[in-house]
PDB file of C-alpha atoms and ligand atoms in Angstrom:
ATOM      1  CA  UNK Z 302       0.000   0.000   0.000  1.00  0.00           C
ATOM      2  CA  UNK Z 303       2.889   2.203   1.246  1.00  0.00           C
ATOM      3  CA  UNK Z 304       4.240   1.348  -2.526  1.00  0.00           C
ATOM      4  CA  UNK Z 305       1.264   2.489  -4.136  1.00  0.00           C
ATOM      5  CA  UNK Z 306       0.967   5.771  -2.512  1.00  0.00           C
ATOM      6  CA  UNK Z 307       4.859   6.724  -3.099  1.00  0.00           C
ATOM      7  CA  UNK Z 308       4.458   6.085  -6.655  1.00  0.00           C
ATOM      8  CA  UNK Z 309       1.621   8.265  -6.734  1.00  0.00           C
ATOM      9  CA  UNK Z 310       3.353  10.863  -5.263  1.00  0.00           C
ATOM     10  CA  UNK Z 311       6.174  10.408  -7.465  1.00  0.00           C
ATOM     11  CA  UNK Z 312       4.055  10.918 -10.695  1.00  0.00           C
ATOM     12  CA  UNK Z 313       5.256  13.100 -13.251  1.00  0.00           C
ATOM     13  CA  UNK Z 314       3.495  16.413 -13.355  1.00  0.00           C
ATOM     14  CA  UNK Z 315       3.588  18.106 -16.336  1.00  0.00           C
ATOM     15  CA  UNK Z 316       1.493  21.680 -16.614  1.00  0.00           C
ATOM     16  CA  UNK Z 317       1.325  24.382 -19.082  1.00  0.00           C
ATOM     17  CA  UNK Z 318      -0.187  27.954 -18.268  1.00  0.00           C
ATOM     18  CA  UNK Z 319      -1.628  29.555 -21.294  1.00  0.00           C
ATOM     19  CA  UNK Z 320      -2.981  32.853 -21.870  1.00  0.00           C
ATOM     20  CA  UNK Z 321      -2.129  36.570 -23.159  1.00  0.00           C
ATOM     21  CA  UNK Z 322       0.776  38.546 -22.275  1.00  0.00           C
ATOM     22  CA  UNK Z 323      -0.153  40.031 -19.060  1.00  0.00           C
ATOM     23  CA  UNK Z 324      -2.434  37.436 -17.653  1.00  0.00           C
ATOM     24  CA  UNK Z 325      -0.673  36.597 -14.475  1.00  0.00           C
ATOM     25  CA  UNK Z 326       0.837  33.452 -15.545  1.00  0.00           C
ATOM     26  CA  UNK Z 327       4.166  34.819 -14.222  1.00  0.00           C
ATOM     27  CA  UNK Z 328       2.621  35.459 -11.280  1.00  0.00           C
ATOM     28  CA  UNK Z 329       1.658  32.601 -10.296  1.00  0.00           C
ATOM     29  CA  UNK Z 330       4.059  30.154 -11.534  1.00  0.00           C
ATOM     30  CA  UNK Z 331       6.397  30.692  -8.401  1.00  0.00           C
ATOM     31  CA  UNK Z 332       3.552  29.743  -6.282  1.00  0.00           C
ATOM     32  CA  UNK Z 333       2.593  26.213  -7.758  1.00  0.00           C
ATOM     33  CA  UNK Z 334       6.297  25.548  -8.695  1.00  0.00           C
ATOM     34  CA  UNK Z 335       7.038  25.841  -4.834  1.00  0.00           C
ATOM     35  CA  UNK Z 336       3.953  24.164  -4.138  1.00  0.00           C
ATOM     36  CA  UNK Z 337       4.750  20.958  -5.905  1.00  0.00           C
ATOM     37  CA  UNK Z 338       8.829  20.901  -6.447  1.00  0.00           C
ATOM     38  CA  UNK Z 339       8.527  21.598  -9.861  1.00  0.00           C
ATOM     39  CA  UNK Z 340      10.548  23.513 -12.496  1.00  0.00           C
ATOM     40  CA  UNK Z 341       9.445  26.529 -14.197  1.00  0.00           C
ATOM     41  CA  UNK Z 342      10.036  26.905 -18.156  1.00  0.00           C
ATOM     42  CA  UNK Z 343       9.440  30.409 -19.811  1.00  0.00           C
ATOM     43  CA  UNK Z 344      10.398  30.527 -23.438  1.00  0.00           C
ATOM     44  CA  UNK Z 345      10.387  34.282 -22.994  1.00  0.00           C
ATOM     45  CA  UNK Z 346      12.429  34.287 -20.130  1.00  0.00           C
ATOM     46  CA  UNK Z 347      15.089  32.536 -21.502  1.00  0.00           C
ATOM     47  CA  UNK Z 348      15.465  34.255 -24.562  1.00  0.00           C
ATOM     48  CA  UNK Z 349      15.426  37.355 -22.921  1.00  0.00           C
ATOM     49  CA  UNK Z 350      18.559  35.881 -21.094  1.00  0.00           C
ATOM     50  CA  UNK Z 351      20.122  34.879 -24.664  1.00  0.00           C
ATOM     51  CA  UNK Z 352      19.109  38.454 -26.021  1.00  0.00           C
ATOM     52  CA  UNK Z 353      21.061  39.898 -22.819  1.00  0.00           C
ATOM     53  CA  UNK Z 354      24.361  37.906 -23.629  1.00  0.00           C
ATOM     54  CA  UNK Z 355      24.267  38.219 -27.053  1.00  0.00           C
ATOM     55  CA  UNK Z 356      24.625  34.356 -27.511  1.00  0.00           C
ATOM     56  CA  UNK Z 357      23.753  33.151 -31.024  1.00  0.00           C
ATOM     57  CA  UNK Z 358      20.109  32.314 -30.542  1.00  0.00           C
ATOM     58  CA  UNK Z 359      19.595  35.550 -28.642  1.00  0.00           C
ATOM     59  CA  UNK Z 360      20.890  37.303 -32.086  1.00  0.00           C
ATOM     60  CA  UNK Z 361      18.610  35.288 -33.782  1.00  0.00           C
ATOM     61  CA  UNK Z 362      15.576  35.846 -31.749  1.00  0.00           C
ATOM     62  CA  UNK Z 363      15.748  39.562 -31.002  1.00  0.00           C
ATOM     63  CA  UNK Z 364      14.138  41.592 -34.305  1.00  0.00           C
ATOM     64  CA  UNK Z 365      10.843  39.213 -34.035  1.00  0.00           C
ATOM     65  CA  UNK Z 366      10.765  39.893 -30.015  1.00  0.00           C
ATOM     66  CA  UNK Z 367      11.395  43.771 -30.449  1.00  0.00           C
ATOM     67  CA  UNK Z 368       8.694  43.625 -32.523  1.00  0.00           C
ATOM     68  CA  UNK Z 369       6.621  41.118 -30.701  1.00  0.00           C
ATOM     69  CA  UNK Z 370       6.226  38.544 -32.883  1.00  0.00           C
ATOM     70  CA  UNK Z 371       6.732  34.713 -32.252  1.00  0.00           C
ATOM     71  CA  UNK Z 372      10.292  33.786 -33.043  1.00  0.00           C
ATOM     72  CA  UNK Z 373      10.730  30.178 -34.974  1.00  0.00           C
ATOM     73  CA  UNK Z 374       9.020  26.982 -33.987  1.00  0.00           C
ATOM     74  CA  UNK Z 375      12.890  25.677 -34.226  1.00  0.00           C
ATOM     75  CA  UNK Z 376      14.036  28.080 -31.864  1.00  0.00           C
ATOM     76  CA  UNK Z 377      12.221  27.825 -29.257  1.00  0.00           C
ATOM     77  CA  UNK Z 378      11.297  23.678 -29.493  1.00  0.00           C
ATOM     78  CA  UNK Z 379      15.169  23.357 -29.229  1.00  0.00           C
ATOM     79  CA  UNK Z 380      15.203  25.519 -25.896  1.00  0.00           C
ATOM     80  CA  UNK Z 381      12.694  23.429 -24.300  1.00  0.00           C
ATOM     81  CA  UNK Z 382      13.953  19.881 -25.836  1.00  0.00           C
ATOM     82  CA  UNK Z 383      17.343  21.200 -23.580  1.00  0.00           C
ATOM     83  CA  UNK Z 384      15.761  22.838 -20.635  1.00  0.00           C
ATOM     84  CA  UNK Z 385      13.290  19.782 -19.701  1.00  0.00           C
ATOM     85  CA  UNK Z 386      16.734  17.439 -18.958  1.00  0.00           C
ATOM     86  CA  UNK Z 387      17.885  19.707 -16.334  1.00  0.00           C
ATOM     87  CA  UNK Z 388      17.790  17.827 -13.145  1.00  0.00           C
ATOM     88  CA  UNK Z 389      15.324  20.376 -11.158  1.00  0.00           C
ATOM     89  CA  UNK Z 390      13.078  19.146 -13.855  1.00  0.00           C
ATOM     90  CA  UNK Z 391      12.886  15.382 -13.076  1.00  0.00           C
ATOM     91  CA  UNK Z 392       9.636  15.511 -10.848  1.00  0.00           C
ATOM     92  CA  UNK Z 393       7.835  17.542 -13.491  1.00  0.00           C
ATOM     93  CA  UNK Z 394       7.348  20.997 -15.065  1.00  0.00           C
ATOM     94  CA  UNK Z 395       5.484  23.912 -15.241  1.00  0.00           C
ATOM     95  CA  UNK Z 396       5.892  25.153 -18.888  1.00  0.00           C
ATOM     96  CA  UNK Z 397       4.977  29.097 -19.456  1.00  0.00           C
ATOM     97  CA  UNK Z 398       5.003  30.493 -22.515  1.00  0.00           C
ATOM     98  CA  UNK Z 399       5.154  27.450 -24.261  1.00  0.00           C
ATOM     99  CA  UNK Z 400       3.846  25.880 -26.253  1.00  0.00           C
ATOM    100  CA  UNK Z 401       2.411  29.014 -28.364  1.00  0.00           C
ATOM    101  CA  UNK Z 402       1.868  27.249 -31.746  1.00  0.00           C
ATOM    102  CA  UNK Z 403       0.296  24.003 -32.912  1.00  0.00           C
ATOM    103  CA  UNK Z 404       3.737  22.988 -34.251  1.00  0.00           C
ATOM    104  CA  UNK Z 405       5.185  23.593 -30.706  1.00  0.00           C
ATOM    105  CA  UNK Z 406       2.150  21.457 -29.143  1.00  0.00           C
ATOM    106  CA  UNK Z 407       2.763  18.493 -31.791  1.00  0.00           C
ATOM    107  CA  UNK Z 408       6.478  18.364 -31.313  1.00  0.00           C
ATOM    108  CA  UNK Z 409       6.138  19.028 -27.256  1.00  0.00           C
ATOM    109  CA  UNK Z 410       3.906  15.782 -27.601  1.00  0.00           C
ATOM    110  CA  UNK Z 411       6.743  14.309 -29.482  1.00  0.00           C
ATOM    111  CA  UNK Z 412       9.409  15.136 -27.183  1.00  0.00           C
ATOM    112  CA  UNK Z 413       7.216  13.627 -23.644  1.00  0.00           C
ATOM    113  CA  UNK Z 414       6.280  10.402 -25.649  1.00  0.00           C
ATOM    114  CA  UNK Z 415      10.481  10.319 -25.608  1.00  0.00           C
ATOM    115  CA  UNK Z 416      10.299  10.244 -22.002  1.00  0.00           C
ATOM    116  CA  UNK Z 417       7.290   8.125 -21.542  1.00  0.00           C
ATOM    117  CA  UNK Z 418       4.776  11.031 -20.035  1.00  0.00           C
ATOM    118  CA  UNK Z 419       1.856  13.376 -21.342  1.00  0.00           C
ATOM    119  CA  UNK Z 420       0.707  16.829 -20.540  1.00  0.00           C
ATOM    120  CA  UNK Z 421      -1.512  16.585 -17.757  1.00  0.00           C
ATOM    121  CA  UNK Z 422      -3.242  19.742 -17.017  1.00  0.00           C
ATOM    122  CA  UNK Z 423      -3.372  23.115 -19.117  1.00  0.00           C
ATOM    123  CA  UNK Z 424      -4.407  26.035 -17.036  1.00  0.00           C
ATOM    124  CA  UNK Z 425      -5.932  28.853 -19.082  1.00  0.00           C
ATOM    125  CA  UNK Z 426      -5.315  32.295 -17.971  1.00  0.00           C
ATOM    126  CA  UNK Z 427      -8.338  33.744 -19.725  1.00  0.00           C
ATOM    127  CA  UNK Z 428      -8.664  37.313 -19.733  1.00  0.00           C
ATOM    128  CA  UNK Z 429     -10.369  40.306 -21.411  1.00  0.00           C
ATOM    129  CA  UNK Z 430      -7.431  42.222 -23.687  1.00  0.00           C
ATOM    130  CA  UNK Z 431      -9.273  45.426 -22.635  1.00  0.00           C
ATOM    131  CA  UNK Z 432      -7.639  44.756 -19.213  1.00  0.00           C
ATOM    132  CA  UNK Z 433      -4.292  44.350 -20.097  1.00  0.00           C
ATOM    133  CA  UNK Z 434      -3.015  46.857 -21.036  1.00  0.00           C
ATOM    134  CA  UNK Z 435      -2.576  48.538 -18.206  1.00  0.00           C
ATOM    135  CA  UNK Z 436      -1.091  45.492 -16.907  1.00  0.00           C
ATOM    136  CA  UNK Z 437       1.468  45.284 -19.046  1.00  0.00           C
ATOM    137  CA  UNK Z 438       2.587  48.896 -18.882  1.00  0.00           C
ATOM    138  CA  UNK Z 439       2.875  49.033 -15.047  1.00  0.00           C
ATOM    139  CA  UNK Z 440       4.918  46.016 -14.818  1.00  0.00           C
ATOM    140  CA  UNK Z 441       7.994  45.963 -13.749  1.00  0.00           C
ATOM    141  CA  UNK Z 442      10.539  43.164 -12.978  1.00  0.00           C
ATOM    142  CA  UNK Z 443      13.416  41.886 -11.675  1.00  0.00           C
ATOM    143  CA  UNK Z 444      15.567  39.854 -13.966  1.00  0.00           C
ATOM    144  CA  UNK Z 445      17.705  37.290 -12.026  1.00  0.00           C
ATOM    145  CA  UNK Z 446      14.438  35.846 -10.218  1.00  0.00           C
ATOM    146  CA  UNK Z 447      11.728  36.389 -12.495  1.00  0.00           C
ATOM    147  CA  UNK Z 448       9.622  38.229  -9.799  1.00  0.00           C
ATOM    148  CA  UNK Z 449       7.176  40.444 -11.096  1.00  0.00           C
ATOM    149  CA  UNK Z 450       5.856  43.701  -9.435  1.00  0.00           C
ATOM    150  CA  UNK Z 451       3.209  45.931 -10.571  1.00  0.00           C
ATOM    151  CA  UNK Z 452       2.849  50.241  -9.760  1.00  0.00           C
ATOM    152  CA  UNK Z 453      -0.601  49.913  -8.687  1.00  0.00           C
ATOM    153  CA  UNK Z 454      -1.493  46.283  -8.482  1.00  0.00           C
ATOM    154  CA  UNK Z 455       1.425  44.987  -6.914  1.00  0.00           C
ATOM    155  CA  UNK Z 456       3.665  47.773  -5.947  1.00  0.00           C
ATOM    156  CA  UNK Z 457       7.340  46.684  -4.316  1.00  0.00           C
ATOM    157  CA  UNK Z 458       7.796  48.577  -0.824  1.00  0.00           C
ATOM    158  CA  UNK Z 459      10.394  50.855  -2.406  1.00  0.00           C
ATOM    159  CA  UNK Z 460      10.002  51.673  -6.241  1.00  0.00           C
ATOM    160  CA  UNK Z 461      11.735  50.529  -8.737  1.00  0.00           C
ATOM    161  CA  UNK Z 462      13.953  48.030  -5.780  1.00  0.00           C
ATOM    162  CA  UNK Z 463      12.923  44.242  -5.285  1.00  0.00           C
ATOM    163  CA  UNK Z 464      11.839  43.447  -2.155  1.00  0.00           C
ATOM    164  CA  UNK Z 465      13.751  40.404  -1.657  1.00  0.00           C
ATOM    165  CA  UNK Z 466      17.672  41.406  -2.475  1.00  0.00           C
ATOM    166  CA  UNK Z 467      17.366  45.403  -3.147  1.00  0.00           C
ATOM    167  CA  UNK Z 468      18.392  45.127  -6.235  1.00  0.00           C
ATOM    168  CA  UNK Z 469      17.102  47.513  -8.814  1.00  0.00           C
ATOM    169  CA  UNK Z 470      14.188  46.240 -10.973  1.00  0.00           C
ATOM    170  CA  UNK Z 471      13.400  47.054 -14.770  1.00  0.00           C
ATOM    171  CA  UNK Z 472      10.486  47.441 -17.378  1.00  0.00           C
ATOM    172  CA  UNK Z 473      10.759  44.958 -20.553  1.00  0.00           C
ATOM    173  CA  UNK Z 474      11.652  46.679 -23.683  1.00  0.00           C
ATOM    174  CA  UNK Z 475       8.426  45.524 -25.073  1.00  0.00           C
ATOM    175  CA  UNK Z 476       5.900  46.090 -22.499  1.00  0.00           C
ATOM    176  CA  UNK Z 477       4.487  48.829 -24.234  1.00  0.00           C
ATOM    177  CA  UNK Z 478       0.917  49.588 -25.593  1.00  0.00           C
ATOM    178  CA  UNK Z 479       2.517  49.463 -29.230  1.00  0.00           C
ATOM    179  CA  UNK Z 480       4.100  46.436 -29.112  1.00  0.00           C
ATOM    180  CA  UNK Z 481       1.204  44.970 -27.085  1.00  0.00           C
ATOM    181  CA  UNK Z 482      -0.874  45.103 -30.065  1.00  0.00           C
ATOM    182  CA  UNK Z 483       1.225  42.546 -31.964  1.00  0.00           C
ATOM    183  CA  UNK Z 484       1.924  40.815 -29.166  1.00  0.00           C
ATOM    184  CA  UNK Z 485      -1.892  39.986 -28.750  1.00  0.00           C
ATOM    185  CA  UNK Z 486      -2.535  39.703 -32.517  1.00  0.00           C
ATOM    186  CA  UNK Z 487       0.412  36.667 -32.509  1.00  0.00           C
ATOM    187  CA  UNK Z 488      -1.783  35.091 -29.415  1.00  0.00           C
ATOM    188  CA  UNK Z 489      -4.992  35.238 -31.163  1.00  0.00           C
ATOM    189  CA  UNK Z 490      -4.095  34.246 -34.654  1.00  0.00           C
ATOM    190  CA  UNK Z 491      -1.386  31.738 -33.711  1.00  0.00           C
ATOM    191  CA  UNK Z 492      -1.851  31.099 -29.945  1.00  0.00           C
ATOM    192  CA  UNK Z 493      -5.071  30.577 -29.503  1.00  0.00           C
ATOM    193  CA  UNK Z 494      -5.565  27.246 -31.573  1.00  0.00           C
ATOM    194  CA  UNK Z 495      -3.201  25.631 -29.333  1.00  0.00           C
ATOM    195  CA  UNK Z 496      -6.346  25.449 -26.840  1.00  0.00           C
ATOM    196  CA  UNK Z 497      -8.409  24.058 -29.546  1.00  0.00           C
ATOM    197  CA  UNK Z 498      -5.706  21.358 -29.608  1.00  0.00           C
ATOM    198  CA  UNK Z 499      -5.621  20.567 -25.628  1.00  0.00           C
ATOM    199  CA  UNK Z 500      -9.492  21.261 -25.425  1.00  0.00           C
ATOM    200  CA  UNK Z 501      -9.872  18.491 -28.165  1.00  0.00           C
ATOM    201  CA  UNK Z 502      -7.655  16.196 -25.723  1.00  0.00           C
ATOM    202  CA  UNK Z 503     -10.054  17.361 -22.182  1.00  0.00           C
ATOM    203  CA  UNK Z 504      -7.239  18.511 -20.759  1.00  0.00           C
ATOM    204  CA  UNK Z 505      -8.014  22.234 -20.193  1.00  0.00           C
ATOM    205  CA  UNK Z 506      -9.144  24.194 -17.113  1.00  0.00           C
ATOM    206  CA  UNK Z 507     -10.156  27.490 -17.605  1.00  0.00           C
ATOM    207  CA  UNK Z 508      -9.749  30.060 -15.118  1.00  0.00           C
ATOM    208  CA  UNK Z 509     -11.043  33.733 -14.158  1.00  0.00           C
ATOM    209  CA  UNK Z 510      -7.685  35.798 -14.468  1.00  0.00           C
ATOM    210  CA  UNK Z 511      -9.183  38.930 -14.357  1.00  0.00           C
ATOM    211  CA  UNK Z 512      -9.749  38.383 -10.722  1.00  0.00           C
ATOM    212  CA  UNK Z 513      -7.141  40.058  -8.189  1.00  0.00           C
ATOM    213  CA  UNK Z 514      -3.730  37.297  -7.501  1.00  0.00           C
ATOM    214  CA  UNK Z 515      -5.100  35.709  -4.570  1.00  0.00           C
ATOM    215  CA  UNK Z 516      -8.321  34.453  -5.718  1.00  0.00           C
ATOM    216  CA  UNK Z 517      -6.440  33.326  -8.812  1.00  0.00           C
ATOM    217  CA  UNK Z 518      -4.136  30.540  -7.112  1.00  0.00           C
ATOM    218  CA  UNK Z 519      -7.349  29.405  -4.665  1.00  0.00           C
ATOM    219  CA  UNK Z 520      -8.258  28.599  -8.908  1.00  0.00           C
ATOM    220  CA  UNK Z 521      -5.252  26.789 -10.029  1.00  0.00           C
ATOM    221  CA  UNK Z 522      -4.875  24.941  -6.350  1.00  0.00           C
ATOM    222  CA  UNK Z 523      -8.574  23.642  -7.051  1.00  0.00           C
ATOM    223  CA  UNK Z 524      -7.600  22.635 -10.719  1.00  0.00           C
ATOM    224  CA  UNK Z 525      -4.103  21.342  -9.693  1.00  0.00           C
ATOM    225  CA  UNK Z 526      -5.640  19.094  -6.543  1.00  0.00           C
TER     226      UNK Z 526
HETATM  227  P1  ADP U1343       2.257  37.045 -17.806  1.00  0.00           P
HETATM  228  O1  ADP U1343       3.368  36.220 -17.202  1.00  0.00           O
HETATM  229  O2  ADP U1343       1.046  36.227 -18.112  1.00  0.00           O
HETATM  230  O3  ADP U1343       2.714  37.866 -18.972  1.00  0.00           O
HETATM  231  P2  ADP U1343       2.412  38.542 -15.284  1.00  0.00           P
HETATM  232  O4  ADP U1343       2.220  37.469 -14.259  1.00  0.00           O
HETATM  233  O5  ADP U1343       3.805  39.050 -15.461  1.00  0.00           O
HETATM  234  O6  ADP U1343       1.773  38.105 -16.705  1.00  0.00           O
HETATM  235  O7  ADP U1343       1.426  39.736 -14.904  1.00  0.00           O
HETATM  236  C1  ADP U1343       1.439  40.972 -15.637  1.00  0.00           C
HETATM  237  C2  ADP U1343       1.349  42.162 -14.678  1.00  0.00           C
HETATM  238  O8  ADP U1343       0.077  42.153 -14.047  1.00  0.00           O
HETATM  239  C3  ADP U1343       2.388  42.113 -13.566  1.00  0.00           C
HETATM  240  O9  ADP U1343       2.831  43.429 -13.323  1.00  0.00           O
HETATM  241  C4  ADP U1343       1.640  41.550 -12.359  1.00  0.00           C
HETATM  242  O10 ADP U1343       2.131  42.087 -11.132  1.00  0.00           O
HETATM  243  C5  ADP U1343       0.215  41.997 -12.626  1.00  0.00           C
HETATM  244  N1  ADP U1343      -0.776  40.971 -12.267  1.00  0.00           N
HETATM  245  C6  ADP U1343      -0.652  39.630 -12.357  1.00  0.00           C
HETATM  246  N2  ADP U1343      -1.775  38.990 -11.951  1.00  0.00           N
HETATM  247  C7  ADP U1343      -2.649  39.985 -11.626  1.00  0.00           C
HETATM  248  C8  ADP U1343      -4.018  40.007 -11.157  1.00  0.00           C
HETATM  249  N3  ADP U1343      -4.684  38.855 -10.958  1.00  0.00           N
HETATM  250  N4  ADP U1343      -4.604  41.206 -10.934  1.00  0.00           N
HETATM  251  C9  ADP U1343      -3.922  42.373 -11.144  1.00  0.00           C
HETATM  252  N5  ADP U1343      -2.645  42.428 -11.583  1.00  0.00           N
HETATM  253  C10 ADP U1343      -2.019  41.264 -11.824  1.00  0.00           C
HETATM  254  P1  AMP U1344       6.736  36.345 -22.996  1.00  0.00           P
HETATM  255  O1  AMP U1344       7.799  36.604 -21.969  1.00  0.00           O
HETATM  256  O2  AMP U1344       6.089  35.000 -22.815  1.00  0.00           O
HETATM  257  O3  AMP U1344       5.748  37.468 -23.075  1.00  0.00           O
HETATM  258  O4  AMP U1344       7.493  36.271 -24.398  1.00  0.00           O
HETATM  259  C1  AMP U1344       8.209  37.374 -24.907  1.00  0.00           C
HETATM  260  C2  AMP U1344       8.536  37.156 -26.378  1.00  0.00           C
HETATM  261  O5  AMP U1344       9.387  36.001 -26.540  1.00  0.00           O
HETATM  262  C3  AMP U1344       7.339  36.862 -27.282  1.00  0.00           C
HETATM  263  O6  AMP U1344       6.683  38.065 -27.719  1.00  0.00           O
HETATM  264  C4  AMP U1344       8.007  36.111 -28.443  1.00  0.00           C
HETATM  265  O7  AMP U1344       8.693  36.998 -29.312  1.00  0.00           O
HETATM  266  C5  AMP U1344       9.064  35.274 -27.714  1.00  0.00           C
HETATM  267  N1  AMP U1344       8.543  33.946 -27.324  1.00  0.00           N
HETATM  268  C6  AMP U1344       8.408  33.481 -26.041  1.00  0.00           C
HETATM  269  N2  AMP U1344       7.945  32.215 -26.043  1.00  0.00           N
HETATM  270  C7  AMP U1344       7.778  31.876 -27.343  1.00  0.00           C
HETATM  271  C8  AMP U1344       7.305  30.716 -28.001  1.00  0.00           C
HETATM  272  N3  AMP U1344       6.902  29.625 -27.325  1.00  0.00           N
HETATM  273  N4  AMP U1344       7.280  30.716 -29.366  1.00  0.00           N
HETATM  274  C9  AMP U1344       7.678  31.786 -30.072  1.00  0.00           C
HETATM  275  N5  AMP U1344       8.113  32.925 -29.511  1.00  0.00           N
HETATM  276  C10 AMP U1344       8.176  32.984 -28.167  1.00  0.00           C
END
């Protein structure tokens, strides 16, 4: 019995959050990554590293991101492929930002089949665009972490400083209302068939994002129980 249970526990838990820039899926991802050990995959997040340090695939992927567009399927399917062997990833994954294109989704299948396990839940930040805006303008964040801070919805004691190491925070290059357009026009016309896909499959779980932070993880802990 004592068998059973462990190897329950030890299942393989593989999420993805989906929704439109701003939706809070940054927000919450520390929450159910500490929650459940896993490890926490943002395409965007690591390309802005690669952008930062000028490595080869940052070169590559900065024009479409300026401009916020998607960068190549290629890209970004040979980021994850890497990421998901890390050893903080063994017990599972919380993918963000990924997969944002029904190529992505068919070759993510491709690449868990590899290692014997499936998506198992896909949490769907849905949201009004009318509200974000104003999300996405007041955010601000700080790099090394990933934490994310807003002026009036989540303001950090001191502005502009994180609260944790007092180290200055920043506002992404294209948070703005400009490059927000494209930004949502890339998650409607190529995003949002990827929840077609995963709806097709039952495996979706819509939430209310527009509701304040807190309310939102009582959500995903009910969907992730
Ligand atoms: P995403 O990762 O989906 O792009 P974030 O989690 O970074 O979105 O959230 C965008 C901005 O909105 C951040 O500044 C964050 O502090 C703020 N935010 C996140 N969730 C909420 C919420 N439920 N209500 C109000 N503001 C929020
Ligand atoms: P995000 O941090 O998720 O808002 O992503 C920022 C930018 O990175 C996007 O506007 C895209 O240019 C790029 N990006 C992130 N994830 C992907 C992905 N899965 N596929 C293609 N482009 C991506």
């Amino acid at each position: 019995m004592y068998w059973v249970l462990q190897l329950l526990e030890e299942k393989m838990r593989d999420n993805l959050l989906f929704g439109p820039p701003g939706s809070g899926k940054g927000t919450q991802s520390p929450i159910i990554k500490d929650e459940y050990c896993l490890c926490h995959l943002a395409t965007g997040d690591m390309l802005r590293a690669a952008v930062a340090a000028k490595t080869p695939l940052g070169v590559k992927a900065k024009e479409a991101m300026d401009k916020g567009e998607l960068v190549s399927d290629d890209l970004v399917v040979g980021i994850i492929d890497e990421a998901m062997k890390k050893p903080s990833c063994q017990k599972g994954f919380i993918l963000d930002g990924f997969p944002r294109t029904v190529v992505q989704a068919q070759k993510l299948d491709e690449m868990l089949q590899k290692q014997g396990v499936k998506v198992d839940k896909v949490l769907n930040f849905a949201i009004d665009d009318a509200i974000l805006e104003e999300r996405i303008t007041g955010r601000w964040i700080h790099p090394s972490s990933g934490r994310t801070y807003h002026t009036k919805f989540s303001p950090p004691k001191v502005l502009g400083v994180d609260d944790v190491t007092g180290e200055p925070l920043i506002q992404r290059k294209d948070d703005t209302a400009a490059v927000l357009k494209s930004r949502l026009e890339a998650f409607h016309k190529q995003t949002e068939p990827v929840i077609d896909y995963y709806s097709k499959k039952g495996l979706v779980a819509n939430l209310h994002a527009e509701k304040p932070p807190k309310e939102v993880t009582v959500e995903v802990e009910k969907v992730l129980s």
